[in-house]
Coordinates of C-alpha atoms and ligand atoms in Angstrom, one line a residue:
X1 CA 0.3 -0.3 0.2
X2 CA 1.3 3.3 -1.2
X3 CA 1.1 5.7 1.1
X4 CA 0.0 10.0 0.8
X5 CA 2.4 12.7 1.9
X6 CA 0.6 13.3 5.0
X7 CA -0.1 9.6 5.7
X8 CA 3.4 9.3 5.0
X9 CA 4.4 12.4 7.7
X10 CA 2.0 11.0 9.8
X11 CA 4.1 8.0 10.0
X12 CA 7.4 9.3 10.3
X13 CA 6.7 11.5 13.2
X14 CA 5.4 7.9 14.5
X15 CA 9.6 7.3 14.7
X16 CA 9.9 10.7 15.4
X17 CA 11.4 11.9 12.2
X18 CA 11.3 15.6 12.1
X19 CA 8.8 17.1 9.5
X20 CA 6.4 20.4 9.5
X21 CA 4.0 21.5 11.3
X22 CA 0.8 20.3 9.2
X23 CA -3.1 19.2 8.6
X24 CA -5.6 18.1 5.9
X25 CA -8.0 19.7 4.2
X26 CA -10.9 18.6 2.1
X27 CA -12.5 21.9 1.3
X28 CA -11.4 25.5 0.3
X29 CA -12.7 26.7 3.4
X30 CA -11.0 24.3 5.7
X31 CA -7.5 25.1 3.9
X32 CA -8.4 28.7 4.9
X33 CA -8.9 27.8 9.2
X34 CA -6.1 25.2 9.0
X35 CA -3.4 27.7 7.9
X36 CA -5.1 30.1 10.4
X37 CA -4.5 28.0 12.8
X38 CA -1.0 27.2 12.0
X39 CA 0.6 31.1 10.8
X40 CA 1.9 32.1 7.5
X41 CA 3.0 31.4 5.5
X42 CA 2.2 28.0 4.7
X43 CA 2.6 25.6 1.4
X44 CA -0.6 24.6 0.1
X45 CA 0.2 20.7 -1.0
X46 CA -1.4 18.3 -3.7
X47 CA -2.4 15.0 -1.8
X48 CA -2.0 13.1 -4.7
X49 CA 0.0 9.6 -5.6
X50 CA 2.2 10.9 -7.9
X51 CA 5.7 12.7 -7.9
X52 CA 6.2 15.5 -9.6
X53 CA 3.6 17.8 -8.1
X54 CA 5.7 21.1 -7.5
X55 CA 6.2 21.1 -11.4
X56 CA 2.9 20.5 -12.5
X57 CA 1.7 23.5 -9.8
X58 CA 0.0 21.3 -7.1
X59 CA 2.5 23.0 -4.7
X60 CA 2.0 26.8 -3.8
X61 CA 3.4 28.7 -1.0
X62 CA 0.7 31.3 0.6
X63 CA 1.7 34.1 2.8
X64 CA -2.3 35.2 3.7
X65 CA -5.8 34.1 3.5
X66 CA -6.4 34.9 0.3
X67 CA -3.7 33.3 -1.3
X68 CA -4.3 30.1 0.6
X69 CA -8.1 30.4 -1.0
X70 CA -6.7 30.7 -4.6
X71 CA -4.2 28.0 -4.3
X72 CA -6.4 25.4 -2.6
X73 CA -9.5 26.6 -5.5
X74 CA -7.0 26.0 -8.3
X75 CA -5.5 22.7 -6.4
X76 CA -8.1 21.1 -5.3
X77 CA -9.9 19.4 -8.4
X78 CA -6.7 19.3 -10.7
X79 CA -5.6 16.4 -12.8
X80 CA -2.1 16.2 -12.0
X81 CA -1.0 13.1 -14.6
X82 CA -4.0 11.4 -14.5
X83 CA -4.7 11.6 -10.4
X84 CA -7.2 14.2 -9.4
X85 CA -6.7 16.6 -6.4
X86 CA -9.2 15.1 -3.5
X87 CA -7.6 16.6 -0.6
X88 CA -4.9 19.2 0.6
X89 CA -2.0 19.2 2.9
X90 CA -1.0 22.7 4.6
X91 CA 2.0 22.4 6.3
X92 CA 4.4 25.4 7.8
X93 CA 6.3 26.4 5.5
X94 CA 10.3 25.9 5.8
X95 CA 12.6 28.1 4.9
X96 CA 15.3 25.6 2.7
X97 CA 19.6 26.7 2.8
X98 CA 19.3 23.1 0.3
X99 CA 18.0 19.7 -1.0
X100 CA 18.9 16.5 -0.6
X101 CA 17.2 13.2 -1.3
X102 CA 17.4 9.9 1.2
X103 CA 15.8 6.6 0.7
X104 CA 15.5 2.7 2.1
X105 CA 14.6 0.1 -0.2
X106 CA 15.7 -3.8 -0.6
X107 CA 18.3 -4.9 -2.7
X108 CA 17.3 -8.3 -3.6
X109 CA 20.4 -9.6 -5.5
X110 CA 23.1 -8.2 -2.3
X111 CA 19.9 -9.7 0.0
X112 CA 20.9 -6.4 2.0
X113 CA 18.7 -3.0 2.7
X114 CA 19.5 0.2 0.1
X115 CA 19.8 3.4 1.1
X116 CA 20.3 6.1 -1.2
X117 CA 21.7 9.4 -0.2
X118 CA 22.8 12.6 -2.5
X119 CA 23.4 16.4 -2.2
X120 CA 21.4 16.8 -5.4
X121 CA 18.1 16.5 -3.9
X122 CA 14.9 18.2 -4.9
X123 CA 14.9 16.7 -8.5
X124 CA 13.9 13.7 -10.3
X125 CA 16.6 11.1 -8.4
X126 CA 16.6 8.7 -12.2
X127 CA 17.9 11.6 -14.1
X128 CA 20.3 12.5 -11.0
X129 CA 21.3 8.6 -11.2
X130 CA 21.8 8.6 -15.4
X131 CA 23.5 12.7 -15.6
X132 CA 25.9 12.3 -12.1
X133 CA 25.4 8.2 -11.0
X134 CA 28.6 9.5 -8.2
X135 CA 26.4 12.2 -6.7
X136 CA 24.5 9.0 -5.2
X137 CA 25.9 7.7 -2.3
X138 CA 24.7 4.2 -1.4
X139 CA 25.3 1.8 1.8
X140 CA 24.3 -1.7 1.8
X141 CA 22.6 -2.9 5.3
X142 CA 22.9 -6.0 6.8
X143 CA 19.2 -6.4 8.9
X144 CA 21.1 -8.2 11.0
X145 CA 23.5 -6.0 12.5
X146 CA 21.2 -2.6 11.5
X147 CA 22.7 0.4 10.7
X148 CA 25.2 2.0 13.4
X149 CA 26.0 5.2 13.9
X150 CA 29.7 4.9 12.7
X151 CA 28.5 3.4 9.6
X152 CA 25.6 6.2 8.9
X153 CA 28.4 9.1 10.0
X154 CA 30.2 7.7 6.8
X155 CA 27.3 7.7 4.3
X156 CA 26.9 10.8 4.5
X157 CA 30.2 12.1 5.0
X158 CA 30.3 10.2 1.6
X159 CA 26.7 12.0 -0.1
X160 CA 29.2 15.2 0.8
X161 CA 26.1 17.2 2.2
X162 CA 26.7 20.6 3.9
X163 CA 28.4 19.4 7.3
X164 CA 26.1 22.1 9.0
X165 CA 24.1 19.3 8.4
X166 CA 25.7 16.5 9.0
X167 CA 24.4 15.5 12.7
X168 CA 20.8 16.2 11.6
X169 CA 21.0 13.7 8.5
X170 CA 22.8 11.0 10.4
X171 CA 19.8 11.7 13.4
X172 CA 17.0 11.3 10.8
X173 CA 19.1 8.6 8.5
X174 CA 18.5 6.7 11.3
X175 CA 15.8 6.8 12.3
X176 CA 14.2 6.3 8.9
X177 CA 15.7 3.4 8.5
X178 CA 13.7 2.2 12.3
X179 CA 10.7 3.7 9.8
X180 CA 12.2 1.2 7.0
X181 CA 12.3 -2.0 9.6
X182 CA 10.0 -2.6 12.4
X183 CA 7.9 -0.1 10.4
X184 CA 7.5 -2.8 7.7
X185 CA 8.1 -0.8 5.0
X186 CA 9.0 -1.4 1.6
X187 CA 10.2 2.2 0.3
X188 CA 11.0 5.1 2.7
X189 CA 11.7 8.0 0.4
X190 CA 12.5 11.9 1.5
X191 CA 12.9 14.1 -1.8
X192 CA 13.6 16.4 -0.1
X193 CA 15.3 16.1 3.0
X194 CA 16.4 19.8 3.4
X195 CA 18.6 21.6 5.7
X196 CA 16.7 24.6 6.9
X197 CA 18.2 28.0 7.2
X198 CA 17.9 27.5 11.3
X199 CA 20.7 25.2 10.2
X200 CA 17.8 21.7 11.2
X201 CA 17.3 18.9 9.3
X202 CA 13.9 18.0 8.1
X203 CA 11.9 15.6 5.7
X204 CA 10.2 18.1 3.3
X205 CA 8.5 15.3 1.9
X206 CA 7.2 11.7 2.3
X207 CA 6.7 8.7 0.2
X208 CA 6.3 5.5 2.0
X209 CA 4.9 1.7 0.3
X210 CA 3.8 -0.4 3.5
X211 CA 4.6 -3.9 3.0
X212 CA 1.5 -4.9 2.9
X213 CA 2.5 -8.7 3.5
X214 CA 3.1 -7.1 7.2
X215 CA -0.5 -6.6 7.5
X216 CA -1.5 -8.6 9.8
X217 CA 1.0 -7.0 12.2
X218 CA -0.5 -3.1 12.1
X219 CA -4.2 -3.3 12.6
X220 CA -3.0 0.2 12.8
X221 CA -2.8 0.6 9.1
X222 CA -6.8 0.2 8.6
X223 CA -6.6 3.9 8.8
X224 CA -4.7 4.2 5.9
X225 CA -6.3 1.9 3.9
X226 CA -9.4 3.3 4.2
X227 CA -8.4 6.6 2.9
X228 CA -6.8 4.6 -0.3
X229 CA -8.6 6.0 -3.5
X230 CA -8.3 2.8 -6.0
X231 CA -8.6 3.4 -10.2
X232 CA -12.4 2.4 -10.1
X233 CA -11.3 -0.7 -12.4
X234 CA -9.3 -2.0 -9.9
X235 CA -12.1 -1.0 -6.6
X236 CA -14.4 -3.1 -8.6
X237 CA -11.7 -5.9 -9.0
X238 CA -11.1 -5.8 -5.5
X239 CA -14.6 -6.7 -4.9
X240 CA -14.9 -9.5 -6.9
X241 CA -11.6 -10.6 -5.5
X242 CA -9.8 -10.6 -8.5
X243 CA -5.6 -9.8 -8.7
X244 CA -5.4 -7.2 -11.5
X245 CA -3.4 -4.2 -11.2
X246 CA -5.1 -1.4 -13.9
X247 CA -2.5 0.1 -16.4
X248 CA -2.9 2.3 -19.9
X249 CA -3.4 0.5 -23.4
X250 CA -5.6 -0.9 -25.6
X251 CA -4.8 -4.8 -25.0
X252 CA -6.6 -6.6 -21.7
X253 CA -5.2 -9.5 -20.3
X254 CA -6.0 -12.6 -18.2
X255 CA -3.6 -15.3 -18.1
X256 CA -3.7 -18.2 -15.1
X257 CA -0.7 -17.7 -12.8
X258 CA 1.0 -14.2 -11.8
X259 CA 4.4 -15.1 -13.4
X260 CA 2.3 -15.9 -16.8
X261 CA 0.3 -13.0 -16.6
X262 CA 4.1 -10.5 -16.2
X263 CA 5.2 -12.8 -19.1
X264 CA 2.0 -11.6 -20.8
X265 CA 2.5 -8.5 -20.3
X266 CA 6.1 -8.6 -21.4
X267 CA 5.1 -10.6 -25.0
X268 CA 2.1 -7.5 -26.1
X269 CA 5.4 -5.3 -25.4
X270 CA 7.6 -7.1 -26.8
X271 CA 5.1 -7.2 -30.2
X272 CA 4.5 -3.6 -30.6
X273 CA 1.2 -3.2 -28.1
X274 CA 0.5 -2.2 -25.2
X275 CA -1.1 -3.6 -22.0
X276 CA -4.3 -2.5 -19.9
X277 CA -4.1 -4.6 -17.1
X278 CA -2.6 -7.3 -15.2
X279 CA -4.6 -10.1 -14.1
X280 CA -4.0 -13.4 -12.6
X281 CA -7.1 -15.7 -12.3
X282 CA -4.6 -18.0 -10.1
X283 CA -5.9 -21.9 -10.8
X284 CA -10.0 -21.8 -10.5
X285 CA -10.4 -20.4 -13.8
X286 CA -14.2 -21.7 -13.6
X287 CA -17.1 -19.7 -14.7
X288 CA -17.2 -17.4 -12.5
X289 CA -14.3 -16.3 -12.5
X290 CA -13.7 -15.5 -16.1
X291 CA -16.8 -13.6 -15.9
X292 CA -15.7 -11.0 -13.7
X293 CA -12.1 -11.1 -14.9
X294 CA -13.9 -10.3 -18.2
X295 CA -16.5 -7.7 -16.6
X296 CA -13.9 -6.0 -15.0
X297 CA -12.0 -5.5 -18.4
X298 CA -15.0 -5.3 -20.3
X299 CA -15.8 -1.7 -18.4
X300 CA -12.2 -0.7 -19.1
X301 CA -13.0 2.4 -22.1
X302 CA -9.3 1.8 -23.1
X303 CA -9.5 -1.7 -23.9
X304 CA -9.5 -2.3 -27.9
X305 CA -8.8 -6.2 -27.3
X306 CA -8.4 -9.1 -24.9
X307 CA -5.9 -12.1 -25.1
X308 CA -6.6 -15.1 -22.2
X309 CA -3.4 -17.0 -21.8
X310 CA -3.7 -20.3 -19.9
X311 CA -1.4 -22.2 -19.5
X312 CA -2.6 -25.9 -17.3
X313 CA -0.9 -27.5 -15.1
X314 CA -3.4 -27.9 -12.3
X315 CA -5.9 -26.3 -14.4
X316 CA -6.9 -28.3 -17.2
X317 CA -7.6 -26.3 -20.4
X318 CA -11.1 -28.0 -20.3
X319 CA -12.2 -26.4 -18.0
X320 CA -10.6 -23.1 -18.6
X321 CA -12.7 -23.4 -22.0
X322 CA -16.1 -23.6 -20.1
X323 CA -15.3 -21.2 -18.5
X324 CA -14.5 -19.2 -21.5
X325 CA -18.0 -19.5 -23.2
X326 CA -20.1 -19.6 -20.2
X327 CA -18.8 -15.9 -19.8
X328 CA -19.2 -15.0 -23.1
X329 CA -22.8 -16.1 -22.7
X330 CA -23.2 -13.8 -19.7
X331 CA -20.7 -10.7 -20.1
X332 CA -21.5 -8.2 -23.6
X333 CA -17.8 -8.0 -24.8
X334 CA -17.6 -4.8 -26.0
X335 CA -14.2 -6.1 -27.5
X336 CA -12.7 -8.9 -29.2
X337 CA -11.1 -12.2 -27.8
X338 CA -7.8 -13.9 -28.5
X339 CA -7.4 -16.8 -26.5
X340 CA -4.2 -19.1 -26.1
X341 CA -4.6 -22.7 -24.7
X342 CA -1.7 -25.1 -23.8
X343 CA -0.2 -27.9 -21.5
X344 CA -3.5 -30.0 -19.6
X345 CA -6.2 -31.5 -21.8
X346 CA -5.3 -28.4 -24.2
X347 CA -6.7 -30.3 -27.1
X348 CA -10.1 -30.4 -25.3
X349 CA -9.9 -27.3 -24.4
X350 CA -9.3 -26.0 -28.5
X351 CA -12.3 -28.2 -30.0
X352 CA -14.9 -26.6 -26.8
X353 CA -14.0 -23.1 -27.8
X354 CA -14.0 -24.3 -31.7
X355 CA -17.6 -25.7 -31.2
X356 CA -18.9 -22.8 -29.6
X357 CA -17.1 -20.7 -32.2
X358 CA -18.2 -16.9 -32.4
X359 CA -16.8 -14.6 -35.1
X360 CA -15.3 -12.7 -31.5
X361 CA -13.3 -15.6 -30.2
X362 CA -10.0 -15.8 -32.0
X363 CA -8.0 -18.4 -31.3
X364 CA -4.1 -18.3 -31.5
X365 CA -1.5 -21.7 -30.9
X366 CA 1.3 -19.8 -29.3
X367 CA 1.8 -16.3 -27.1
X368 CA 3.6 -15.3 -30.0
X369 CA 1.3 -14.9 -32.5
X370 CA -1.8 -14.5 -29.6
X371 CA -0.2 -11.5 -28.8
X372 CA 0.6 -10.4 -32.5
X373 CA -3.6 -11.1 -33.4
X374 CA -4.6 -9.2 -30.0
X375 CA -2.3 -6.4 -30.6
X376 CA -3.2 -5.9 -34.5
X377 CA -7.0 -6.4 -33.3
X378 CA -6.0 -3.2 -31.2
X379 CA -5.0 -1.3 -34.1
X380 CA -1.2 -1.2 -32.7
X381 CA 0.0 1.1 -29.3
Ligands
GDP1 P1 6.4 16.7 -5.6 O1 7.1 17.8 -6.4 O2 5.4 16.0 -6.1 O3 7.9 15.8 -5.1 O4 6.5 17.8 -4.4 P2 7.3 17.7 -3.0 O5 6.7 17.9 -1.8 O6 9.1 17.3 -2.7 O7 7.8 19.4 -3.1 C1 8.6 20.4 -4.3 C2 9.6 21.4 -3.9 O8 8.3 22.5 -3.4 C3 10.6 20.9 -2.9 O9 11.5 20.6 -3.8 C4 10.2 22.5 -2.4 O10 11.7 23.5 -3.3 C5 9.2 23.1 -2.9 N1 9.0 23.2 -1.2 C6 7.8 22.5 -1.6 N2 7.2 22.8 0.2 C7 8.5 24.3 0.8 C8 8.5 24.5 1.4 O11 7.7 24.6 3.2 N3 9.2 26.0 1.6 C9 9.6 26.3 0.4 N4 10.2 27.6 0.4 N5 9.7 25.4 -0.1 C10 8.9 24.3 -0.9
MN2 MN1 8.8 15.2 -3.5

């Protein structure tokens, strides 16, 4: 689960990571009330789960109530790269001397935690990594040993931050490491981490992804999840119990098994198309499951063709074929369906589809052939 900035900052605060005082607001009037309580100047910040809010005009400084009102009016309802702003975070403005970058995530191949720190913050870190890779100091932390102060100090030194920031940075990074490990996050990122003109080091932005596998350990996360805004398609899929992730392409995808579903996305991209979603229908691909899957994909206005990719192992292709035939009776499909069946009882499965042939149902022998047909039907990208 990805947190909004305001939730990330609330999470940071539990680990004593310094953040500026702030409050949420869902309306213009609320924004003004909160700003009056906080005291000017304040920053009015759009709460959407996408980066680059600053550049998109979603972050504005306000010196008085009129300015808060004007910015809040502009920002609420704003569409930032497909995310509509429904909530603001009003924060006491900080006086910035320097902007840095800091994060922790997992380095799977090293079997260690990876910390990244850079004196070049406030900008896109991918861009820094590309143009000036030496500007990012990396540290790999063995989870058994943890991050001790001496190692943290060396890391900060390697990042060449302003010496005035060293003490504050060491302190905040060790707290951030605790937030990441004890807080069961898969990613914590502060961009920018700032040195204020008053010499303090604080987190001006917060990006936190919580590890869903740890949900049972954190009943308090319910408060965060209740405020998540799902994409309409994802909300529907969740209700139907499907493993679905919405994407923005034109080829709807259904596969059995997460690995096959991922490969299917790759193959569709490889032959020049773009997937509209990830959807793993798992082992029990009966008529109900296929109906649910087709129902969700059918509501996606971008979908121009659907690709069902099944490899029968324990799941039998004849069962899946019956499921597809039945689902096609139940759902009034807007797009053609390309089906590839292979593995256990594939012959029987294909025979069932053939016997129930329709114009909307296209069969293909291999994964690449099916992907190519689906992409062609979707009109390429
Ligand atoms: P993002 O663009 O979505 O990453 O949003 P951020 O929260 O990182 O803000 C973007 C930029 O706005 C920062 O890098 C700062 O330069 C600026 N900014 C944010 N908050 C403040 C603040 O309190 N004071 C000042 N002066 N600038 C701020
Ligand atoms: Mn940022």
